[in-house]
Amino acid sequence: MNTTVQKQPVPAPVSRAGDRISFGQGLRDSLVVARRNLLRMLRIPEVVVFGIVQPVMFVVLFAYVFGGSINIPGAGLDPSAYREFLMGGIFAQTVTFATAGSSAGIAEDMQKGIIDRFRSLPMARGAVLTGRTFADVVQTAVVLLVLAIVAFLVGWRVHDGVLNALAAFGLLLLFGYAFTWIGALIGLSVRSPEAATSGGLVWLFPLTFISIAFVPSENMPGWLQPIAEWNPFSATVLAVRDLFGNLPAGYHPPDVLPMQHPVLASLVSSLVIIALFRTLAVRKYKRAAG
């Protein structure tokens, strides 16, 4: 008696890394990871506190130590004008310094094996990094809120309405989100949280200080002015100053493209950084998880 055995089709396996997971599921995975990181921040409030202390110190030191000694085009040595000029730079510096936290957090998760646990789950690979960067942006928003209150106490004001102010903060958060992806790539590329913290900070100092954040480019040596004016950080600083209404009446931005169209330059640079470094970070994560 012949028995015919029919082979049942074997369904294609779904990889544990989530290669077949839909966009919607990937977004839900990202939000779950973001919630995990936000809960961790609430359980370790020192992370948020120290993240607030540093920019507050910068505000106080620059406002009262350097205020009145730096010439602002269109306002001279007026201390109150410098405080308003300063805050755009401090806000932008604060969102970029979140890079170090992203670097250290991802490096710590790699070191403790938490990333390996995520790899064993049927979730999108990019969700781990996306969730982390989402959480970092929420933390940055809290820091910006506290910083804005402190700035108000030292004399900073918004002069161009609430909508423009909200647009400025949105631009800052987008720029900060872009830099968290740089932090993610750094965190995946080093072997320890200590190295990630150093790697996430050391390059930020020349980026933020060779800019128009703290002094006008006109006050710099001639060879340094083009570097500061084409720095994407400078475009964001000038954009938020313009949206907050913090530019002196007699101030004329340098005659270069990013300084003439700072809002557009900031948006484009943020989106380019996100596209580039998210691609590199996810690719690095896939190799590390392979």
PDB file of C-alpha atoms in Angstrom:
ATOM      1  CA  MET A   1       0.000   0.000   0.000  1.00  0.00           C
ATOM      2  CA  ASN A   2       1.500   3.251  -1.119  1.00  0.00           C
ATOM      3  CA  THR A   3       1.094   6.241   1.100  1.00  0.00           C
ATOM      4  CA  THR A   4       1.587   9.641  -0.375  1.00  0.00           C
ATOM      5  CA  VAL A   5       3.003  12.088   2.062  1.00  0.00           C
ATOM      6  CA  GLN A   6       2.255  15.642   1.173  1.00  0.00           C
ATOM      7  CA  LYS A   7       4.765  18.153   2.357  1.00  0.00           C
ATOM      8  CA  GLN A   8       3.217  21.090   4.072  1.00  0.00           C
ATOM      9  CA  PRO A   9       4.656  24.447   3.081  1.00  0.00           C
ATOM     10  CA  VAL A  10       6.945  25.776   5.757  1.00  0.00           C
ATOM     11  CA  PRO A  11       6.268  29.419   6.489  1.00  0.00           C
ATOM     12  CA  ALA A  12       9.191  31.742   6.141  1.00  0.00           C
ATOM     13  CA  PRO A  13      10.608  32.406   9.560  1.00  0.00           C
ATOM     14  CA  VAL A  14      10.279  35.822  11.037  1.00  0.00           C
ATOM     15  CA  SER A  15      13.684  36.890  12.294  1.00  0.00           C
ATOM     16  CA  ARG A  16      14.032  37.691  15.927  1.00  0.00           C
ATOM     17  CA  ALA A  17      15.411  41.071  14.928  1.00  0.00           C
ATOM     18  CA  GLY A  18      12.066  41.979  13.464  1.00  0.00           C
ATOM     19  CA  ASP A  19      12.879  42.109   9.744  1.00  0.00           C
ATOM     20  CA  ARG A  20       9.215  41.557   8.846  1.00  0.00           C
ATOM     21  CA  ILE A  21       7.708  43.801  11.459  1.00  0.00           C
ATOM     22  CA  SER A  22       5.461  46.524  10.069  1.00  0.00           C
ATOM     23  CA  PHE A  23       6.072  50.223  10.439  1.00  0.00           C
ATOM     24  CA  GLY A  24       3.251  50.520  12.964  1.00  0.00           C
ATOM     25  CA  GLN A  25       4.641  47.726  15.103  1.00  0.00           C
ATOM     26  CA  GLY A  26       8.099  49.256  14.829  1.00  0.00           C
ATOM     27  CA  LEU A  27       6.720  52.559  16.093  1.00  0.00           C
ATOM     28  CA  ARG A  28       5.017  50.799  19.023  1.00  0.00           C
ATOM     29  CA  ASP A  29       8.283  49.019  19.820  1.00  0.00           C
ATOM     30  CA  SER A  30      10.077  52.372  19.781  1.00  0.00           C
ATOM     31  CA  LEU A  31       7.543  53.858  22.190  1.00  0.00           C
ATOM     32  CA  VAL A  32       7.928  50.886  24.551  1.00  0.00           C
ATOM     33  CA  VAL A  33      11.701  51.370  24.603  1.00  0.00           C
ATOM     34  CA  ALA A  34      11.219  55.120  25.091  1.00  0.00           C
ATOM     35  CA  ARG A  35       8.911  54.448  28.050  1.00  0.00           C
ATOM     36  CA  ARG A  36      11.509  52.149  29.559  1.00  0.00           C
ATOM     37  CA  ASN A  37      14.158  54.866  29.338  1.00  0.00           C
ATOM     38  CA  LEU A  38      11.834  57.552  30.709  1.00  0.00           C
ATOM     39  CA  LEU A  39      10.955  55.390  33.702  1.00  0.00           C
ATOM     40  CA  ARG A  40      14.645  54.880  34.297  1.00  0.00           C
ATOM     41  CA  MET A  41      15.172  58.648  34.302  1.00  0.00           C
ATOM     42  CA  LEU A  42      12.408  59.024  36.905  1.00  0.00           C
ATOM     43  CA  ARG A  43      14.060  56.392  39.092  1.00  0.00           C
ATOM     44  CA  ILE A  44      17.443  58.102  38.749  1.00  0.00           C
ATOM     45  CA  PRO A  45      16.504  61.802  38.965  1.00  0.00           C
ATOM     46  CA  GLU A  46      20.160  62.796  39.390  1.00  0.00           C
ATOM     47  CA  VAL A  47      20.563  62.402  35.621  1.00  0.00           C
ATOM     48  CA  VAL A  48      17.971  65.102  34.953  1.00  0.00           C
ATOM     49  CA  VAL A  49      19.157  67.312  37.819  1.00  0.00           C
ATOM     50  CA  PHE A  50      22.767  67.387  36.628  1.00  0.00           C
ATOM     51  CA  GLY A  51      21.524  67.954  33.094  1.00  0.00           C
ATOM     52  CA  ILE A  52      19.781  71.098  34.361  1.00  0.00           C
ATOM     53  CA  VAL A  53      22.599  72.392  36.580  1.00  0.00           C
ATOM     54  CA  GLN A  54      25.180  72.774  33.810  1.00  0.00           C
ATOM     55  CA  PRO A  55      23.193  75.079  31.473  1.00  0.00           C
ATOM     56  CA  VAL A  56      21.933  77.102  34.444  1.00  0.00           C
ATOM     57  CA  MET A  57      25.554  77.680  35.479  1.00  0.00           C
ATOM     58  CA  PHE A  58      26.376  78.795  31.936  1.00  0.00           C
ATOM     59  CA  VAL A  59      23.475  81.278  31.995  1.00  0.00           C
ATOM     60  CA  VAL A  60      24.523  82.821  35.297  1.00  0.00           C
ATOM     61  CA  LEU A  61      28.247  82.918  34.527  1.00  0.00           C
ATOM     62  CA  PHE A  62      27.940  84.345  31.028  1.00  0.00           C
ATOM     63  CA  ALA A  63      25.156  86.764  31.904  1.00  0.00           C
ATOM     64  CA  TYR A  64      26.902  88.336  34.888  1.00  0.00           C
ATOM     65  CA  VAL A  65      30.603  87.738  34.161  1.00  0.00           C
ATOM     66  CA  PHE A  66      30.684  88.575  30.449  1.00  0.00           C
ATOM     67  CA  GLY A  67      27.551  90.693  30.210  1.00  0.00           C
ATOM     68  CA  GLY A  68      28.500  94.306  29.549  1.00  0.00           C
ATOM     69  CA  SER A  69      31.986  93.418  28.274  1.00  0.00           C
ATOM     70  CA  ILE A  70      31.034  91.996  24.851  1.00  0.00           C
ATOM     71  CA  ASN A  71      30.087  94.361  22.065  1.00  0.00           C
ATOM     72  CA  ILE A  72      26.848  93.359  20.337  1.00  0.00           C
ATOM     73  CA  PRO A  73      26.391  94.932  16.875  1.00  0.00           C
ATOM     74  CA  GLY A  74      23.420  97.274  17.089  1.00  0.00           C
ATOM     75  CA  ALA A  75      23.370  97.280  20.912  1.00  0.00           C
ATOM     76  CA  GLY A  76      26.921  98.024  22.042  1.00  0.00           C
ATOM     77  CA  LEU A  77      27.890  96.954  25.572  1.00  0.00           C
ATOM     78  CA  ASP A  78      24.362  96.905  26.977  1.00  0.00           C
ATOM     79  CA  PRO A  79      24.234  94.035  29.548  1.00  0.00           C
ATOM     80  CA  SER A  80      20.514  93.402  29.049  1.00  0.00           C
ATOM     81  CA  ALA A  81      20.995  93.149  25.279  1.00  0.00           C
ATOM     82  CA  TYR A  82      23.790  90.625  25.794  1.00  0.00           C
ATOM     83  CA  ARG A  83      21.609  88.467  28.049  1.00  0.00           C
ATOM     84  CA  GLU A  84      18.974  88.214  25.351  1.00  0.00           C
ATOM     85  CA  PHE A  85      21.666  87.644  22.722  1.00  0.00           C
ATOM     86  CA  LEU A  86      23.196  84.939  24.940  1.00  0.00           C
ATOM     87  CA  MET A  87      20.118  82.799  25.507  1.00  0.00           C
ATOM     88  CA  GLY A  88      19.791  81.555  21.934  1.00  0.00           C
ATOM     89  CA  GLY A  89      23.331  80.172  22.227  1.00  0.00           C
ATOM     90  CA  ILE A  90      22.716  78.608  25.648  1.00  0.00           C
ATOM     91  CA  PHE A  91      19.491  76.955  24.474  1.00  0.00           C
ATOM     92  CA  ALA A  92      21.218  75.502  21.409  1.00  0.00           C
ATOM     93  CA  GLN A  93      24.241  74.376  23.412  1.00  0.00           C
ATOM     94  CA  THR A  94      21.975  72.623  25.909  1.00  0.00           C
ATOM     95  CA  VAL A  95      20.204  70.511  23.286  1.00  0.00           C
ATOM     96  CA  THR A  96      23.496  69.488  21.661  1.00  0.00           C
ATOM     97  CA  PHE A  97      25.086  68.495  24.971  1.00  0.00           C
ATOM     98  CA  ALA A  98      22.371  65.847  25.296  1.00  0.00           C
ATOM     99  CA  THR A  99      24.566  63.917  22.847  1.00  0.00           C
ATOM    100  CA  ALA A 100      26.805  62.797  25.709  1.00  0.00           C
ATOM    101  CA  GLY A 101      23.847  61.315  27.601  1.00  0.00           C
ATOM    102  CA  SER A 102      22.735  59.351  24.544  1.00  0.00           C
ATOM    103  CA  SER A 103      26.267  58.058  23.994  1.00  0.00           C
ATOM    104  CA  ALA A 104      26.748  56.963  27.586  1.00  0.00           C
ATOM    105  CA  GLY A 105      23.275  55.404  27.902  1.00  0.00           C
ATOM    106  CA  ILE A 106      23.616  53.239  24.811  1.00  0.00           C
ATOM    107  CA  ALA A 107      27.176  52.234  25.699  1.00  0.00           C
ATOM    108  CA  GLU A 108      25.990  51.223  29.182  1.00  0.00           C
ATOM    109  CA  ASP A 109      23.151  49.138  27.737  1.00  0.00           C
ATOM    110  CA  MET A 110      25.646  47.430  25.424  1.00  0.00           C
ATOM    111  CA  GLN A 111      28.027  46.731  28.296  1.00  0.00           C
ATOM    112  CA  LYS A 112      25.312  45.322  30.591  1.00  0.00           C
ATOM    113  CA  GLY A 113      23.863  43.062  27.905  1.00  0.00           C
ATOM    114  CA  ILE A 114      20.506  44.819  27.757  1.00  0.00           C
ATOM    115  CA  ILE A 115      20.885  45.230  24.008  1.00  0.00           C
ATOM    116  CA  ASP A 116      21.375  41.447  23.747  1.00  0.00           C
ATOM    117  CA  ARG A 117      18.050  40.933  25.542  1.00  0.00           C
ATOM    118  CA  PHE A 118      16.302  43.238  23.112  1.00  0.00           C
ATOM    119  CA  ARG A 119      17.860  41.290  20.236  1.00  0.00           C
ATOM    120  CA  SER A 120      16.147  38.105  21.423  1.00  0.00           C
ATOM    121  CA  LEU A 121      12.719  39.707  21.053  1.00  0.00           C
ATOM    122  CA  PRO A 122      10.674  39.926  17.822  1.00  0.00           C
ATOM    123  CA  MET A 123      11.045  43.663  17.527  1.00  0.00           C
ATOM    124  CA  ALA A 124      12.338  46.101  14.956  1.00  0.00           C
ATOM    125  CA  ARG A 125      16.052  46.603  15.229  1.00  0.00           C
ATOM    126  CA  GLY A 126      15.814  50.346  14.845  1.00  0.00           C
ATOM    127  CA  ALA A 127      13.291  50.539  17.713  1.00  0.00           C
ATOM    128  CA  VAL A 128      15.998  50.266  20.375  1.00  0.00           C
ATOM    129  CA  LEU A 129      17.823  53.319  19.092  1.00  0.00           C
ATOM    130  CA  THR A 130      14.693  55.260  18.111  1.00  0.00           C
ATOM    131  CA  GLY A 131      13.157  54.703  21.540  1.00  0.00           C
ATOM    132  CA  ARG A 132      16.322  55.870  23.220  1.00  0.00           C
ATOM    133  CA  THR A 133      16.483  59.049  21.148  1.00  0.00           C
ATOM    134  CA  PHE A 134      12.772  59.755  21.771  1.00  0.00           C
ATOM    135  CA  ALA A 135      13.364  59.534  25.524  1.00  0.00           C
ATOM    136  CA  ASP A 136      16.398  61.807  25.305  1.00  0.00           C
ATOM    137  CA  VAL A 137      14.336  64.455  23.501  1.00  0.00           C
ATOM    138  CA  VAL A 138      11.710  64.359  26.265  1.00  0.00           C
ATOM    139  CA  GLN A 139      14.437  64.852  28.861  1.00  0.00           C
ATOM    140  CA  THR A 140      15.871  67.714  26.799  1.00  0.00           C
ATOM    141  CA  ALA A 141      12.429  69.369  26.674  1.00  0.00           C
ATOM    142  CA  VAL A 142      12.238  69.283  30.489  1.00  0.00           C
ATOM    143  CA  VAL A 143      15.704  70.838  30.747  1.00  0.00           C
ATOM    144  CA  LEU A 144      14.744  73.564  28.251  1.00  0.00           C
ATOM    145  CA  LEU A 145      11.625  74.395  30.276  1.00  0.00           C
ATOM    146  CA  VAL A 146      13.627  74.865  33.491  1.00  0.00           C
ATOM    147  CA  LEU A 147      16.307  76.795  31.612  1.00  0.00           C
ATOM    148  CA  ALA A 148      13.706  79.151  30.118  1.00  0.00           C
ATOM    149  CA  ILE A 149      12.412  79.931  33.627  1.00  0.00           C
ATOM    150  CA  VAL A 150      15.934  80.699  34.844  1.00  0.00           C
ATOM    151  CA  ALA A 151      16.572  82.846  31.756  1.00  0.00           C
ATOM    152  CA  PHE A 152      13.385  84.790  32.451  1.00  0.00           C
ATOM    153  CA  LEU A 153      14.630  85.505  35.962  1.00  0.00           C
ATOM    154  CA  VAL A 154      17.915  86.977  34.677  1.00  0.00           C
ATOM    155  CA  GLY A 155      16.184  89.259  32.168  1.00  0.00           C
ATOM    156  CA  TRP A 156      15.513  87.217  29.017  1.00  0.00           C
ATOM    157  CA  ARG A 157      12.227  87.952  27.256  1.00  0.00           C
ATOM    158  CA  VAL A 158      10.300  86.798  24.168  1.00  0.00           C
ATOM    159  CA  HIS A 159       9.306  89.703  21.920  1.00  0.00           C
ATOM    160  CA  ASP A 160       7.751  88.116  18.825  1.00  0.00           C
ATOM    161  CA  GLY A 161       4.755  86.261  20.228  1.00  0.00           C
ATOM    162  CA  VAL A 162       3.970  82.815  21.572  1.00  0.00           C
ATOM    163  CA  LEU A 163       3.739  81.051  18.199  1.00  0.00           C
ATOM    164  CA  ASN A 164       7.208  82.147  17.141  1.00  0.00           C
ATOM    165  CA  ALA A 165       8.550  81.150  20.542  1.00  0.00           C
ATOM    166  CA  LEU A 166       7.017  77.686  20.205  1.00  0.00           C
ATOM    167  CA  ALA A 167       8.514  77.414  16.721  1.00  0.00           C
ATOM    168  CA  ALA A 168      11.911  78.292  18.185  1.00  0.00           C
ATOM    169  CA  PHE A 169      11.651  75.590  20.836  1.00  0.00           C
ATOM    170  CA  GLY A 170      10.482  73.122  18.182  1.00  0.00           C
ATOM    171  CA  LEU A 171      13.530  73.973  16.088  1.00  0.00           C
ATOM    172  CA  LEU A 172      15.765  73.450  19.122  1.00  0.00           C
ATOM    173  CA  LEU A 173      14.245  70.046  19.891  1.00  0.00           C
ATOM    174  CA  LEU A 174      14.622  68.948  16.280  1.00  0.00           C
ATOM    175  CA  PHE A 175      18.277  70.016  16.328  1.00  0.00           C
ATOM    176  CA  GLY A 176      18.760  68.205  19.632  1.00  0.00           C
ATOM    177  CA  TYR A 177      17.084  65.085  18.249  1.00  0.00           C
ATOM    178  CA  ALA A 178      19.485  65.135  15.321  1.00  0.00           C
ATOM    179  CA  PHE A 179      22.441  65.234  17.686  1.00  0.00           C
ATOM    180  CA  THR A 180      21.128  62.314  19.755  1.00  0.00           C
ATOM    181  CA  TRP A 181      21.652  60.166  16.649  1.00  0.00           C
ATOM    182  CA  ILE A 182      25.291  61.246  16.586  1.00  0.00           C
ATOM    183  CA  GLY A 183      25.406  60.200  20.237  1.00  0.00           C
ATOM    184  CA  ALA A 184      23.830  56.857  19.390  1.00  0.00           C
ATOM    185  CA  LEU A 185      26.533  56.147  16.814  1.00  0.00           C
ATOM    186  CA  ILE A 186      29.265  57.110  19.295  1.00  0.00           C
ATOM    187  CA  GLY A 187      27.737  54.904  22.003  1.00  0.00           C
ATOM    188  CA  LEU A 188      27.705  51.923  19.651  1.00  0.00           C
ATOM    189  CA  SER A 189      31.303  52.550  18.570  1.00  0.00           C
ATOM    190  CA  VAL A 190      33.061  52.576  21.960  1.00  0.00           C
ATOM    191  CA  ARG A 191      33.576  49.951  24.626  1.00  0.00           C
ATOM    192  CA  SER A 192      32.562  51.721  27.833  1.00  0.00           C
ATOM    193  CA  PRO A 193      30.180  54.431  29.089  1.00  0.00           C
ATOM    194  CA  GLU A 194      33.179  56.486  30.246  1.00  0.00           C
ATOM    195  CA  ALA A 195      34.620  56.559  26.742  1.00  0.00           C
ATOM    196  CA  ALA A 196      31.174  57.345  25.349  1.00  0.00           C
ATOM    197  CA  THR A 197      30.788  60.341  27.670  1.00  0.00           C
ATOM    198  CA  SER A 198      34.175  61.737  26.643  1.00  0.00           C
ATOM    199  CA  GLY A 199      33.551  60.982  22.982  1.00  0.00           C
ATOM    200  CA  GLY A 200      30.153  62.630  23.156  1.00  0.00           C
ATOM    201  CA  LEU A 201      31.500  65.867  24.648  1.00  0.00           C
ATOM    202  CA  VAL A 202      35.005  66.585  23.408  1.00  0.00           C
ATOM    203  CA  TRP A 203      34.005  67.594  19.867  1.00  0.00           C
ATOM    204  CA  LEU A 204      31.045  69.672  21.047  1.00  0.00           C
ATOM    205  CA  PHE A 205      33.189  72.385  22.608  1.00  0.00           C
ATOM    206  CA  PRO A 206      34.780  73.586  19.352  1.00  0.00           C
ATOM    207  CA  LEU A 207      31.436  73.169  17.579  1.00  0.00           C
ATOM    208  CA  THR A 208      29.601  75.399  20.048  1.00  0.00           C
ATOM    209  CA  PHE A 209      32.316  77.941  20.797  1.00  0.00           C
ATOM    210  CA  ILE A 210      33.439  78.471  17.188  1.00  0.00           C
ATOM    211  CA  SER A 211      30.009  79.868  16.437  1.00  0.00           C
ATOM    212  CA  ILE A 212      27.899  82.930  17.108  1.00  0.00           C
ATOM    213  CA  ALA A 213      26.529  81.414  20.319  1.00  0.00           C
ATOM    214  CA  PHE A 214      28.431  83.620  22.762  1.00  0.00           C
ATOM    215  CA  VAL A 215      30.039  86.360  20.665  1.00  0.00           C
ATOM    216  CA  PRO A 216      29.178  87.830  17.253  1.00  0.00           C
ATOM    217  CA  SER A 217      31.303  86.543  14.396  1.00  0.00           C
ATOM    218  CA  GLU A 218      32.421  90.131  13.758  1.00  0.00           C
ATOM    219  CA  ASN A 219      34.449  89.930  16.976  1.00  0.00           C
ATOM    220  CA  MET A 220      36.443  86.915  15.720  1.00  0.00           C
ATOM    221  CA  PRO A 221      39.629  86.854  13.628  1.00  0.00           C
ATOM    222  CA  GLY A 222      38.931  87.137   9.899  1.00  0.00           C
ATOM    223  CA  TRP A 223      39.981  83.565   9.103  1.00  0.00           C
ATOM    224  CA  LEU A 224      37.657  82.184  11.803  1.00  0.00           C
ATOM    225  CA  GLN A 225      34.538  84.105  10.793  1.00  0.00           C
ATOM    226  CA  PRO A 226      33.559  81.907   7.784  1.00  0.00           C
ATOM    227  CA  ILE A 227      33.903  78.770   9.928  1.00  0.00           C
ATOM    228  CA  ALA A 228      31.580  80.215  12.563  1.00  0.00           C
ATOM    229  CA  GLU A 229      29.093  81.522  10.017  1.00  0.00           C
ATOM    230  CA  TRP A 230      28.817  78.248   8.079  1.00  0.00           C
ATOM    231  CA  ASN A 231      28.603  76.185  11.252  1.00  0.00           C
ATOM    232  CA  PRO A 232      25.093  74.601  11.348  1.00  0.00           C
ATOM    233  CA  PHE A 233      25.053  75.285  15.067  1.00  0.00           C
ATOM    234  CA  SER A 234      25.290  79.019  14.309  1.00  0.00           C
ATOM    235  CA  ALA A 235      22.302  78.801  11.973  1.00  0.00           C
ATOM    236  CA  THR A 236      20.174  77.300  14.748  1.00  0.00           C
ATOM    237  CA  VAL A 237      21.346  79.925  17.234  1.00  0.00           C
ATOM    238  CA  LEU A 238      20.507  82.794  14.875  1.00  0.00           C
ATOM    239  CA  ALA A 239      17.175  81.197  13.945  1.00  0.00           C
ATOM    240  CA  VAL A 240      15.966  80.967  17.540  1.00  0.00           C
ATOM    241  CA  ARG A 241      17.210  84.484  18.308  1.00  0.00           C
ATOM    242  CA  ASP A 242      15.187  85.738  15.375  1.00  0.00           C
ATOM    243  CA  LEU A 243      12.078  83.784  16.390  1.00  0.00           C
ATOM    244  CA  PHE A 244      12.360  84.918  20.013  1.00  0.00           C
ATOM    245  CA  GLY A 245      12.847  88.515  18.867  1.00  0.00           C
ATOM    246  CA  ASN A 246      16.198  88.726  20.643  1.00  0.00           C
ATOM    247  CA  LEU A 247      18.164  90.411  17.857  1.00  0.00           C
ATOM    248  CA  PRO A 248      19.016  94.093  18.449  1.00  0.00           C
ATOM    249  CA  ALA A 249      17.266  96.533  16.137  1.00  0.00           C
ATOM    250  CA  GLY A 250      20.543  97.562  14.517  1.00  0.00           C
ATOM    251  CA  TYR A 251      21.888  94.034  14.031  1.00  0.00           C
ATOM    252  CA  HIS A 252      22.576  92.864  10.480  1.00  0.00           C
ATOM    253  CA  PRO A 253      23.454  89.175  10.012  1.00  0.00           C
ATOM    254  CA  PRO A 254      26.572  88.284   8.012  1.00  0.00           C
ATOM    255  CA  ASP A 255      26.065  88.152   4.259  1.00  0.00           C
ATOM    256  CA  VAL A 256      26.340  84.372   3.857  1.00  0.00           C
ATOM    257  CA  LEU A 257      23.553  81.947   2.966  1.00  0.00           C
ATOM    258  CA  PRO A 258      23.045  80.209   6.366  1.00  0.00           C
ATOM    259  CA  MET A 259      23.015  83.545   8.195  1.00  0.00           C
ATOM    260  CA  GLN A 260      20.595  85.134   5.716  1.00  0.00           C
ATOM    261  CA  HIS A 261      18.134  82.195   5.944  1.00  0.00           C
ATOM    262  CA  PRO A 262      18.850  80.699   9.382  1.00  0.00           C
ATOM    263  CA  VAL A 263      15.520  78.928   9.945  1.00  0.00           C
ATOM    264  CA  LEU A 264      15.752  77.086   6.633  1.00  0.00           C
ATOM    265  CA  ALA A 265      19.444  76.335   7.174  1.00  0.00           C
ATOM    266  CA  SER A 266      18.728  74.920  10.628  1.00  0.00           C
ATOM    267  CA  LEU A 267      15.864  72.738   9.370  1.00  0.00           C
ATOM    268  CA  VAL A 268      17.896  71.368   6.462  1.00  0.00           C
ATOM    269  CA  SER A 269      20.983  70.674   8.574  1.00  0.00           C
ATOM    270  CA  SER A 270      18.900  68.897  11.251  1.00  0.00           C
ATOM    271  CA  LEU A 271      17.155  66.680   8.704  1.00  0.00           C
ATOM    272  CA  VAL A 272      20.440  65.855   6.947  1.00  0.00           C
ATOM    273  CA  ILE A 273      22.081  64.923  10.263  1.00  0.00           C
ATOM    274  CA  ILE A 274      19.121  62.703  11.207  1.00  0.00           C
ATOM    275  CA  ALA A 275      19.072  60.942   7.832  1.00  0.00           C
ATOM    276  CA  LEU A 276      22.830  60.383   7.804  1.00  0.00           C
ATOM    277  CA  PHE A 277      23.511  59.394  11.393  1.00  0.00           C
ATOM    278  CA  ARG A 278      20.345  57.356  11.878  1.00  0.00           C
ATOM    279  CA  THR A 279      21.356  55.264   8.871  1.00  0.00           C
ATOM    280  CA  LEU A 280      24.896  54.837  10.200  1.00  0.00           C
ATOM    281  CA  ALA A 281      23.737  54.089  13.755  1.00  0.00           C
ATOM    282  CA  VAL A 282      21.155  51.455  12.717  1.00  0.00           C
ATOM    283  CA  ARG A 283      23.727  49.842  10.420  1.00  0.00           C
ATOM    284  CA  LYS A 284      26.245  49.788  13.269  1.00  0.00           C
ATOM    285  CA  TYR A 285      23.627  48.309  15.595  1.00  0.00           C
ATOM    286  CA  LYS A 286      22.808  45.563  13.105  1.00  0.00           C
ATOM    287  CA  ARG A 287      26.479  44.630  12.838  1.00  0.00           C
ATOM    288  CA  ALA A 288      26.853  44.662  16.617  1.00  0.00           C
ATOM    289  CA  ALA A 289      23.703  42.563  16.977  1.00  0.00           C
ATOM    290  CA  GLY A 290      24.638  40.137  14.255  1.00  0.00           C
TER     291      GLY A 290
END
